[in-house]
mmCIF file of C-alpha atoms and ligand atoms in Angstrom:
data_model
loop_
_atom_site.group_PDB
_atom_site.id
_atom_site.type_symbol
_atom_site.label_atom_id
_atom_site.label_comp_id
_atom_site.label_asym_id
_atom_site.label_seq_id
_atom_site.Cartn_x
_atom_site.Cartn_y
_atom_site.Cartn_z
ATOM 1 C CA MET H 378 -54.187 -29.561 14.154
ATOM 2 C CA GLN H 379 -53.868 -33.269 15.280
ATOM 3 C CA GLY H 380 -57.492 -33.691 16.920
ATOM 4 C CA THR H 381 -59.238 -30.601 15.573
ATOM 5 C CA THR H 382 -62.484 -30.904 17.600
ATOM 6 C CA TRP H 383 -65.848 -29.360 16.730
ATOM 7 C CA ARG H 384 -65.507 -26.831 19.261
ATOM 8 C CA TRP H 385 -62.681 -25.241 17.531
ATOM 9 C CA ILE H 386 -64.395 -25.438 13.970
ATOM 10 C CA THR H 387 -67.825 -24.363 16.050
ATOM 11 C CA ILE H 388 -65.794 -21.226 17.692
ATOM 12 C CA LEU H 389 -63.477 -20.386 14.814
ATOM 13 C CA ALA H 390 -66.409 -19.902 12.747
ATOM 14 C CA LEU H 391 -67.849 -17.267 14.935
ATOM 15 C CA ALA H 392 -64.198 -15.854 15.302
ATOM 16 C CA LEU H 393 -63.618 -15.661 11.873
ATOM 17 C CA GLY H 394 -66.926 -16.627 10.206
ATOM 18 C CA VAL H 395 -67.399 -13.443 9.130
ATOM 19 C CA LEU H 396 -64.285 -12.885 7.652
ATOM 20 C CA VAL H 397 -63.388 -15.362 5.037
ATOM 21 C CA ALA H 398 -67.006 -15.576 3.397
ATOM 22 C CA ALA H 399 -66.665 -12.236 2.896
ATOM 23 C CA GLY H 400 -63.043 -12.749 1.247
ATOM 24 C CA CYS H 401 -63.853 -16.243 -0.573
ATOM 25 C CA GLY H 402 -66.043 -16.395 -3.223
ATOM 26 C CA ASP H 403 -65.999 -12.371 -4.731
ATOM 27 C CA ASP H 404 -61.851 -12.926 -5.340
ATOM 28 C CA ASP H 405 -61.120 -12.041 -8.821
ATOM 29 C CA ASP H 406 -57.961 -11.603 -7.884
ATOM 30 C CA GLU H 407 -57.396 -15.402 -7.740
ATOM 31 C CA GLY H 408 -54.300 -16.488 -10.129
ATOM 32 C CA GLY H 409 -51.455 -14.481 -8.181
ATOM 33 C CA GLY H 410 -51.367 -11.447 -9.701
ATOM 34 C CA SER H 411 -52.775 -9.578 -7.239
ATOM 35 C CA ALA H 412 -51.028 -8.133 -3.840
ATOM 36 C CA ALA H 413 -51.765 -7.147 -0.405
ATOM 37 C CA THR H 414 -48.887 -5.300 1.923
ATOM 38 C CA THR H 415 -48.965 -5.229 5.550
ATOM 39 C CA THR H 416 -46.934 -3.664 8.426
ATOM 40 C CA THR H 417 -43.700 -4.806 8.793
ATOM 41 C CA PRO H 418 -43.044 -4.807 12.668
ATOM 42 C CA ALA H 419 -39.670 -3.064 13.436
ATOM 43 C CA ALA H 420 -37.006 -4.721 13.925
ATOM 44 C CA GLU H 421 -33.240 -4.587 14.758
ATOM 45 C CA LYS H 422 -31.720 -3.634 10.728
ATOM 46 C CA GLN H 423 -29.214 -6.668 10.108
ATOM 47 C CA THR H 424 -26.488 -5.993 8.591
ATOM 48 C CA PHE H 425 -25.393 -8.738 5.524
ATOM 49 C CA ALA H 426 -22.925 -9.106 3.177
ATOM 50 C CA ALA H 427 -22.896 -7.434 -0.383
ATOM 51 C CA GLY H 428 -23.504 -9.664 -3.171
ATOM 52 C CA THR H 429 -26.044 -11.845 -1.141
ATOM 53 C CA THR H 430 -29.835 -12.191 -1.408
ATOM 54 C CA MET H 431 -30.753 -10.562 1.826
ATOM 55 C CA ALA H 432 -28.366 -7.466 1.021
ATOM 56 C CA LYS H 433 -30.476 -7.421 -2.251
ATOM 57 C CA LEU H 434 -33.714 -7.467 -0.731
ATOM 58 C CA GLN H 435 -32.982 -5.046 2.150
ATOM 59 C CA GLU H 436 -31.781 -2.674 -0.416
ATOM 60 C CA ALA H 437 -34.483 -2.563 -2.354
ATOM 61 C CA GLY H 438 -36.616 -2.386 1.024
ATOM 62 C CA GLU H 439 -39.726 -5.400 -0.204
ATOM 63 C CA ILE H 440 -39.511 -9.041 -0.415
ATOM 64 C CA THR H 441 -42.466 -11.456 -1.818
ATOM 65 C CA MET H 442 -43.642 -13.406 -0.725
ATOM 66 C CA GLY H 443 -46.059 -16.272 -2.417
ATOM 67 C CA VAL H 444 -49.164 -17.052 0.354
ATOM 68 C CA LYS H 445 -52.301 -18.505 0.061
ATOM 69 C CA PHE H 446 -55.437 -15.361 0.074
ATOM 70 C CA GLU H 447 -58.363 -17.798 0.643
ATOM 71 C CA VAL H 448 -57.037 -20.240 3.369
ATOM 72 C CA ALA H 449 -57.916 -19.698 6.886
ATOM 73 C CA PRO H 450 -56.649 -19.384 9.323
ATOM 74 C CA PHE H 451 -53.246 -19.804 7.201
ATOM 75 C CA GLY H 452 -53.742 -17.269 4.457
ATOM 76 C CA PHE H 453 -56.768 -15.281 4.346
ATOM 77 C CA LYS H 454 -57.649 -11.710 3.099
ATOM 78 C CA ASN H 455 -59.383 -9.426 5.406
ATOM 79 C CA VAL H 456 -62.433 -8.070 3.643
ATOM 80 C CA GLN H 457 -62.238 -4.845 6.382
ATOM 81 C CA THR H 458 -58.587 -3.819 5.931
ATOM 82 C CA GLY H 459 -57.622 -4.970 2.704
ATOM 83 C CA GLU H 460 -54.476 -7.386 4.251
ATOM 84 C CA VAL H 461 -54.005 -10.791 4.374
ATOM 85 C CA GLU H 462 -53.508 -12.340 7.401
ATOM 86 C CA GLY H 463 -52.957 -16.223 9.026
ATOM 87 C CA PHE H 464 -50.178 -18.453 10.199
ATOM 88 C CA ASP H 465 -48.150 -18.136 7.648
ATOM 89 C CA ILE H 466 -48.657 -14.940 7.315
ATOM 90 C CA ASP H 467 -46.998 -14.547 10.902
ATOM 91 C CA VAL H 468 -44.304 -16.259 9.598
ATOM 92 C CA ALA H 469 -43.620 -14.125 6.654
ATOM 93 C CA ASN H 470 -44.049 -11.073 8.263
ATOM 94 C CA ALA H 471 -41.002 -12.495 10.859
ATOM 95 C CA ILE H 472 -38.714 -13.190 8.032
ATOM 96 C CA ALA H 473 -39.447 -10.035 6.757
ATOM 97 C CA ALA H 474 -39.106 -8.298 9.594
ATOM 98 C CA ASP H 475 -35.547 -9.844 10.122
ATOM 99 C CA LEU H 476 -34.140 -8.502 7.032
ATOM 100 C CA GLY H 477 -35.420 -4.780 7.121
ATOM 101 C CA ALA H 478 -38.303 -5.146 3.756
ATOM 102 C CA LYS H 479 -41.025 -4.438 3.434
ATOM 103 C CA PRO H 480 -43.506 -7.617 2.754
ATOM 104 C CA LYS H 481 -45.790 -7.325 -0.132
ATOM 105 C CA PHE H 482 -48.114 -10.403 -0.329
ATOM 106 C CA ILE H 483 -48.672 -12.105 -3.859
ATOM 107 C CA GLU H 484 -51.558 -15.153 -3.960
ATOM 108 C CA ALA H 485 -49.594 -18.600 -4.920
ATOM 109 C CA LEU H 486 -51.940 -21.270 -5.537
ATOM 110 C CA SER H 487 -51.105 -24.664 -4.628
ATOM 111 C CA ASP H 488 -49.770 -25.026 -8.458
ATOM 112 C CA ASN H 489 -47.697 -21.676 -9.304
ATOM 113 C CA ARG H 490 -45.829 -22.032 -6.026
ATOM 114 C CA ILE H 491 -42.817 -23.898 -7.169
ATOM 115 C CA PRO H 492 -42.839 -21.806 -10.623
ATOM 116 C CA PHE H 493 -43.015 -18.710 -8.833
ATOM 117 C CA LEU H 494 -40.094 -19.212 -7.094
ATOM 118 C CA LYS H 495 -37.808 -20.220 -10.373
ATOM 119 C CA ASP H 496 -38.787 -17.746 -12.173
ATOM 120 C CA GLY H 497 -38.585 -14.765 -9.518
ATOM 121 C CA THR H 498 -42.488 -13.729 -9.215
ATOM 122 C CA ALA H 499 -42.129 -14.599 -5.030
ATOM 123 C CA ASP H 500 -38.957 -14.289 -3.052
ATOM 124 C CA LEU H 501 -40.082 -16.568 -0.726
ATOM 125 C CA ILE H 502 -43.311 -19.078 -0.326
ATOM 126 C CA LEU H 503 -44.942 -19.471 2.567
ATOM 127 C CA SER H 504 -47.817 -21.048 0.821
ATOM 128 C CA THR H 505 -49.131 -24.187 3.158
ATOM 129 C CA MET H 506 -46.582 -26.099 1.369
ATOM 130 C CA THR H 507 -45.692 -29.407 2.375
ATOM 131 C CA ILE H 508 -41.993 -30.282 2.069
ATOM 132 C CA ASN H 509 -41.020 -33.570 0.045
ATOM 133 C CA ALA H 510 -39.039 -35.436 -1.658
ATOM 134 C CA GLU H 511 -40.167 -34.491 -5.308
ATOM 135 C CA ARG H 512 -40.038 -31.067 -4.315
ATOM 136 C CA ASP H 513 -37.127 -31.038 -2.873
ATOM 137 C CA GLU H 514 -35.834 -31.773 -6.110
ATOM 138 C CA GLU H 515 -37.036 -28.245 -7.646
ATOM 139 C CA ILE H 516 -36.689 -25.848 -4.976
ATOM 140 C CA ASP H 517 -35.257 -25.527 -1.214
ATOM 141 C CA PHE H 518 -37.230 -25.582 1.692
ATOM 142 C CA SER H 519 -36.860 -24.212 5.214
ATOM 143 C CA GLU H 520 -37.282 -26.569 8.556
ATOM 144 C CA PRO H 521 -40.609 -27.495 8.825
ATOM 145 C CA TYR H 522 -42.691 -24.601 10.886
ATOM 146 C CA PHE H 523 -45.976 -26.447 10.955
ATOM 147 C CA ILE H 524 -47.836 -29.727 11.242
ATOM 148 C CA ALA H 525 -51.126 -30.367 9.133
ATOM 149 C CA ARG H 526 -51.952 -33.325 8.540
ATOM 150 C CA GLY H 527 -54.521 -35.032 5.375
ATOM 151 C CA ARG H 528 -58.325 -35.340 6.199
ATOM 152 C CA ILE H 529 -61.427 -35.518 3.950
ATOM 153 C CA LEU H 530 -64.487 -33.218 4.060
ATOM 154 C CA VAL H 531 -68.191 -34.131 3.286
ATOM 155 C CA LYS H 532 -71.591 -33.097 3.622
ATOM 156 C CA LYS H 533 -72.484 -33.736 7.310
ATOM 157 C CA SER H 534 -75.895 -35.816 5.917
ATOM 158 C CA ASP H 535 -72.849 -38.406 4.191
ATOM 159 C CA ASN H 536 -72.602 -40.942 6.555
ATOM 160 C CA SER H 537 -70.836 -43.413 3.150
ATOM 161 C CA ILE H 538 -67.112 -41.955 3.472
ATOM 162 C CA LYS H 539 -66.004 -43.036 6.793
ATOM 163 C CA GLY H 540 -62.040 -43.498 5.599
ATOM 164 C CA VAL H 541 -60.418 -42.812 2.454
ATOM 165 C CA LYS H 542 -61.297 -46.401 0.872
ATOM 166 C CA ASP H 543 -64.512 -45.466 0.836
ATOM 167 C CA LEU H 544 -63.791 -42.685 -1.475
ATOM 168 C CA ASN H 545 -62.992 -45.225 -4.603
ATOM 169 C CA GLY H 546 -65.952 -44.978 -6.705
ATOM 170 C CA LYS H 547 -66.956 -41.337 -5.873
ATOM 171 C CA ARG H 548 -65.949 -37.707 -7.069
ATOM 172 C CA VAL H 549 -63.266 -35.952 -4.690
ATOM 173 C CA CYS H 550 -61.992 -32.321 -5.142
ATOM 174 C CA THR H 551 -58.690 -31.068 -4.373
ATOM 175 C CA ALA H 552 -56.139 -28.434 -5.519
ATOM 176 C CA LEU H 553 -54.373 -29.020 -8.770
ATOM 177 C CA GLY H 554 -50.714 -29.222 -8.104
ATOM 178 C CA SER H 555 -51.582 -30.447 -4.119
ATOM 179 C CA THR H 556 -50.140 -33.375 -2.425
ATOM 180 C CA TYR H 557 -53.469 -34.531 -2.603
ATOM 181 C CA GLU H 558 -53.242 -35.625 -6.305
ATOM 182 C CA ASP H 559 -50.494 -37.998 -5.427
ATOM 183 C CA THR H 560 -52.010 -39.471 -1.981
ATOM 184 C CA LEU H 561 -55.409 -39.665 -3.326
ATOM 185 C CA LYS H 562 -53.774 -41.984 -6.651
ATOM 186 C CA LYS H 563 -52.386 -43.828 -4.114
ATOM 187 C CA GLN H 564 -55.066 -44.862 -1.273
ATOM 188 C CA ALA H 565 -58.042 -44.199 -3.114
ATOM 189 C CA PRO H 566 -56.792 -45.287 -7.071
ATOM 190 C CA GLN H 567 -60.492 -45.806 -8.080
ATOM 191 C CA ALA H 568 -61.878 -42.573 -6.797
ATOM 192 C CA LYS H 569 -62.519 -39.848 -9.624
ATOM 193 C CA THR H 570 -60.384 -37.224 -8.649
ATOM 194 C CA THR H 571 -61.249 -33.296 -9.734
ATOM 195 C CA LEU H 572 -58.306 -31.042 -9.839
ATOM 196 C CA VAL H 573 -59.039 -26.949 -9.662
ATOM 197 C CA ASP H 574 -56.889 -24.054 -9.063
ATOM 198 C CA GLY H 575 -58.021 -22.344 -5.757
ATOM 199 C CA TYR H 576 -59.293 -24.421 -3.198
ATOM 200 C CA SER H 577 -62.490 -22.341 -2.924
ATOM 201 C CA GLU H 578 -63.464 -24.443 -6.022
ATOM 202 C CA CYS H 579 -63.681 -27.139 -4.059
ATOM 203 C CA LEU H 580 -65.799 -25.539 -1.254
ATOM 204 C CA GLU H 581 -67.851 -24.536 -4.191
ATOM 205 C CA ALA H 582 -68.390 -28.271 -5.884
ATOM 206 C CA ILE H 583 -69.129 -29.783 -2.629
ATOM 207 C CA GLN H 584 -71.698 -27.147 -1.960
ATOM 208 C CA ASN H 585 -73.619 -27.696 -5.816
ATOM 209 C CA GLY H 586 -73.116 -31.708 -5.146
ATOM 210 C CA SER H 587 -70.754 -32.068 -8.215
ATOM 211 C CA VAL H 588 -68.527 -33.933 -5.764
ATOM 212 C CA ASP H 589 -69.010 -35.994 -2.949
ATOM 213 C CA ALA H 590 -66.227 -35.077 -1.082
ATOM 214 C CA VAL H 591 -62.875 -32.841 -0.532
ATOM 215 C CA SER H 592 -59.574 -34.207 0.307
ATOM 216 C CA THR H 593 -56.821 -31.459 1.684
ATOM 217 C CA ASP H 594 -54.904 -30.359 4.937
ATOM 218 C CA ASP H 595 -57.141 -30.525 8.114
ATOM 219 C CA VAL H 596 -56.884 -26.660 8.192
ATOM 220 C CA ILE H 597 -58.206 -25.546 5.297
ATOM 221 C CA LEU H 598 -61.498 -28.045 5.162
ATOM 222 C CA THR H 599 -61.284 -26.983 8.862
ATOM 223 C CA GLY H 600 -61.531 -23.432 6.667
ATOM 224 C CA MET H 601 -64.215 -24.536 4.097
ATOM 225 C CA ILE H 602 -66.007 -25.292 7.598
ATOM 226 C CA ILE H 603 -66.066 -22.288 8.670
ATOM 227 C CA GLN H 604 -67.678 -20.500 5.890
ATOM 228 C CA ASP H 605 -70.192 -23.787 6.117
ATOM 229 C CA ASP H 606 -71.540 -25.494 9.001
ATOM 230 C CA THR H 607 -73.376 -27.858 7.016
ATOM 231 C CA LEU H 608 -69.866 -29.980 6.158
ATOM 232 C CA LYS H 609 -67.669 -32.074 8.516
ATOM 233 C CA LEU H 610 -64.675 -33.362 8.785
ATOM 234 C CA VAL H 611 -64.091 -37.744 8.691
ATOM 235 C CA GLU H 612 -63.984 -38.779 11.189
ATOM 236 C CA GLY H 613 -60.985 -41.610 12.616
ATOM 237 C CA GLU H 614 -57.297 -42.043 10.610
ATOM 238 C CA GLU H 615 -55.594 -38.747 8.773
ATOM 239 C CA LEU H 616 -53.949 -39.564 5.499
ATOM 240 C CA THR H 617 -50.855 -38.137 5.435
ATOM 241 C CA THR H 618 -48.754 -35.580 7.894
ATOM 242 C CA GLU H 619 -47.773 -32.580 6.359
ATOM 243 C CA PRO H 620 -44.741 -30.546 7.032
ATOM 244 C CA TYR H 621 -45.245 -27.104 6.125
ATOM 245 C CA GLY H 622 -41.888 -25.759 4.793
ATOM 246 C CA VAL H 623 -41.006 -22.129 3.691
ATOM 247 C CA GLY H 624 -40.240 -22.372 -0.452
ATOM 248 C CA ILE H 625 -36.792 -21.152 -1.486
ATOM 249 C CA LYS H 626 -35.119 -20.651 -4.831
ATOM 250 C CA ASP H 627 -33.270 -23.491 -5.124
ATOM 251 C CA GLY H 628 -29.434 -23.430 -4.282
ATOM 252 C CA ASP H 629 -29.700 -19.451 -2.488
ATOM 253 C CA ALA H 630 -27.555 -21.566 0.764
ATOM 254 C CA GLU H 631 -27.005 -18.488 2.296
ATOM 255 C CA PHE H 632 -30.788 -17.292 2.112
ATOM 256 C CA LYS H 633 -31.808 -20.431 3.323
ATOM 257 C CA LYS H 634 -29.381 -20.186 6.577
ATOM 258 C CA PHE H 635 -31.193 -16.554 7.249
ATOM 259 C CA VAL H 636 -34.888 -17.752 6.667
ATOM 260 C CA ASP H 637 -33.936 -21.687 8.896
ATOM 261 C CA GLU H 638 -32.091 -18.855 11.470
ATOM 262 C CA SER H 639 -35.525 -16.267 11.578
ATOM 263 C CA ILE H 640 -38.045 -19.485 11.555
ATOM 264 C CA GLN H 641 -35.565 -20.710 14.619
ATOM 265 C CA LYS H 642 -35.855 -17.083 16.117
ATOM 266 C CA PHE H 643 -39.526 -17.400 15.758
ATOM 267 C CA LYS H 644 -40.082 -20.815 17.808
ATOM 268 C CA ASP H 645 -37.460 -19.879 20.255
ATOM 269 C CA ASP H 646 -38.765 -16.291 21.443
ATOM 270 C CA GLY H 647 -42.521 -17.252 21.994
ATOM 271 C CA ARG H 648 -43.846 -16.382 18.860
ATOM 272 C CA TRP H 649 -44.399 -18.727 16.931
ATOM 273 C CA ALA H 650 -46.881 -19.749 20.268
ATOM 274 C CA LYS H 651 -47.892 -16.769 20.454
ATOM 275 C CA SER H 652 -49.757 -17.038 16.896
ATOM 276 C CA TYR H 653 -50.473 -20.974 17.187
ATOM 277 C CA GLU H 654 -52.489 -19.717 20.000
ATOM 278 C CA LYS H 655 -54.041 -16.877 17.658
ATOM 279 C CA TRP H 656 -55.107 -18.538 14.880
ATOM 280 C CA VAL H 657 -55.219 -22.156 16.011
ATOM 281 C CA GLY H 658 -54.797 -23.341 20.306
ATOM 282 C CA GLN H 659 -57.684 -20.907 21.905
ATOM 283 C CA TYR H 660 -60.018 -22.636 19.357
ATOM 284 C CA THR H 661 -58.932 -25.850 20.720
ATOM 285 C CA ASP H 662 -58.415 -28.358 23.723
ATOM 286 C CA GLU H 663 -54.965 -29.244 23.045
ATOM 287 C CA GLU H 664 -52.184 -27.292 23.333
ATOM 288 C CA GLN H 665 -48.896 -27.857 20.298
ATOM 289 C CA GLU H 666 -44.898 -27.002 20.395
ATOM 290 C CA PRO H 667 -43.706 -25.774 17.691
ATOM 291 C CA PRO H 668 -42.174 -28.810 15.464
ATOM 292 C CA THR H 669 -38.580 -30.216 15.902
ATOM 293 C CA MET H 670 -39.099 -32.247 12.637
ATOM 294 C CA THR H 671 -36.638 -31.525 11.319
ATOM 295 C CA LEU H 672 -35.900 -31.302 6.927
ATOM 296 C CA GLN H 673 -34.458 -34.128 6.570
ATOM 297 C CA GLU H 674 -36.734 -36.218 8.465
ATOM 298 C CA ALA H 675 -39.681 -34.649 6.782
ATOM 299 C CA ILE H 676 -38.363 -35.318 3.141
ATOM 300 C CA ASP H 677 -37.725 -38.548 4.523
ATOM 301 C CA LEU H 678 -41.110 -39.375 5.275
ATOM 302 C CA SER H 679 -42.310 -38.606 2.007
ATOM 303 C CA LYS H 680 -40.427 -41.187 0.039
HETATM 304 N N1 LIG X 2079 -49.783 -28.710 2.076
HETATM 305 C C1 LIG X 2079 -50.147 -29.497 0.806
HETATM 306 C C2 LIG X 2079 -49.275 -29.207 -0.441
HETATM 307 O O1 LIG X 2079 -48.242 -28.719 -0.271
HETATM 308 C C3 LIG X 2079 -52.028 -29.210 0.351
HETATM 309 C C4 LIG X 2079 -52.191 -27.423 0.469
HETATM 310 C C5 LIG X 2079 -52.662 -27.106 -0.481
HETATM 311 O O2 LIG X 2079 -52.351 -27.478 -1.599
HETATM 312 O O3 LIG X 2079 -51.419 -25.889 -0.381
HETATM 313 O O4 LIG X 2079 -49.434 -29.679 -1.363
#
């Protein structure tokens, strides 16, 4: 979402503001215990070799996917339908459709994502999750399906923070288990960082003045501006590049291959562009192509 414009934010606020505002704050499901289901479009049923994860999930008829429940426009609950929606959800639905299984969405907070894969709580994670070398030691990733950028959010009235260095000495909120724990330590070592479970807590913290700034991916910060137009993104250089990948249990090469093929089809046949247009593009002045960055390039970028 490079080059996010205020026009985008304003129009998206009008389009999604009511749903997002209603969906956040009153969410007592936080922590990953709740579930929401959605309808999968009919897909031609593939046959998988017996014993593979794909065959087991198809037989079970359901695949559990850890997603965000409070991060518009990537994963957020539509309170009118009870379904989760967003770009991550479109990718998740595409994978479930190729599998011939119904998706079951559970909330995966930033710090839950790797444990959920390791202990089998989730079969896959699509939760605004950045591919990096450290995480790649513990789980597998798909090829990148979206590229976000690291940014800073402040109050519109705050002119004291013009770049990441200005966070030194300031109080900054980000999520526990997010890449920004490290980014802030490296780029603003004197920042007083508050780590929270879910990003709605960062929104509350900046609103009630207990922090001066929030730092995370541009798409997440934009979701906060949708809910509160007294907030703004700090203009200027991006802190980081954050290639999103689907999290897969470590060592399941066949399942990773299946997920990669499903994502590649999603990119190639126009569904990626359609989803991008629906959740991001129609509100921006710029176009974006499906990412061509490879998994290895994403891992190397983080080193
Ligand atoms: N993409 C970053 C990460 O995976 C930040 C967003 C998040 O915490 O979900 O850590």
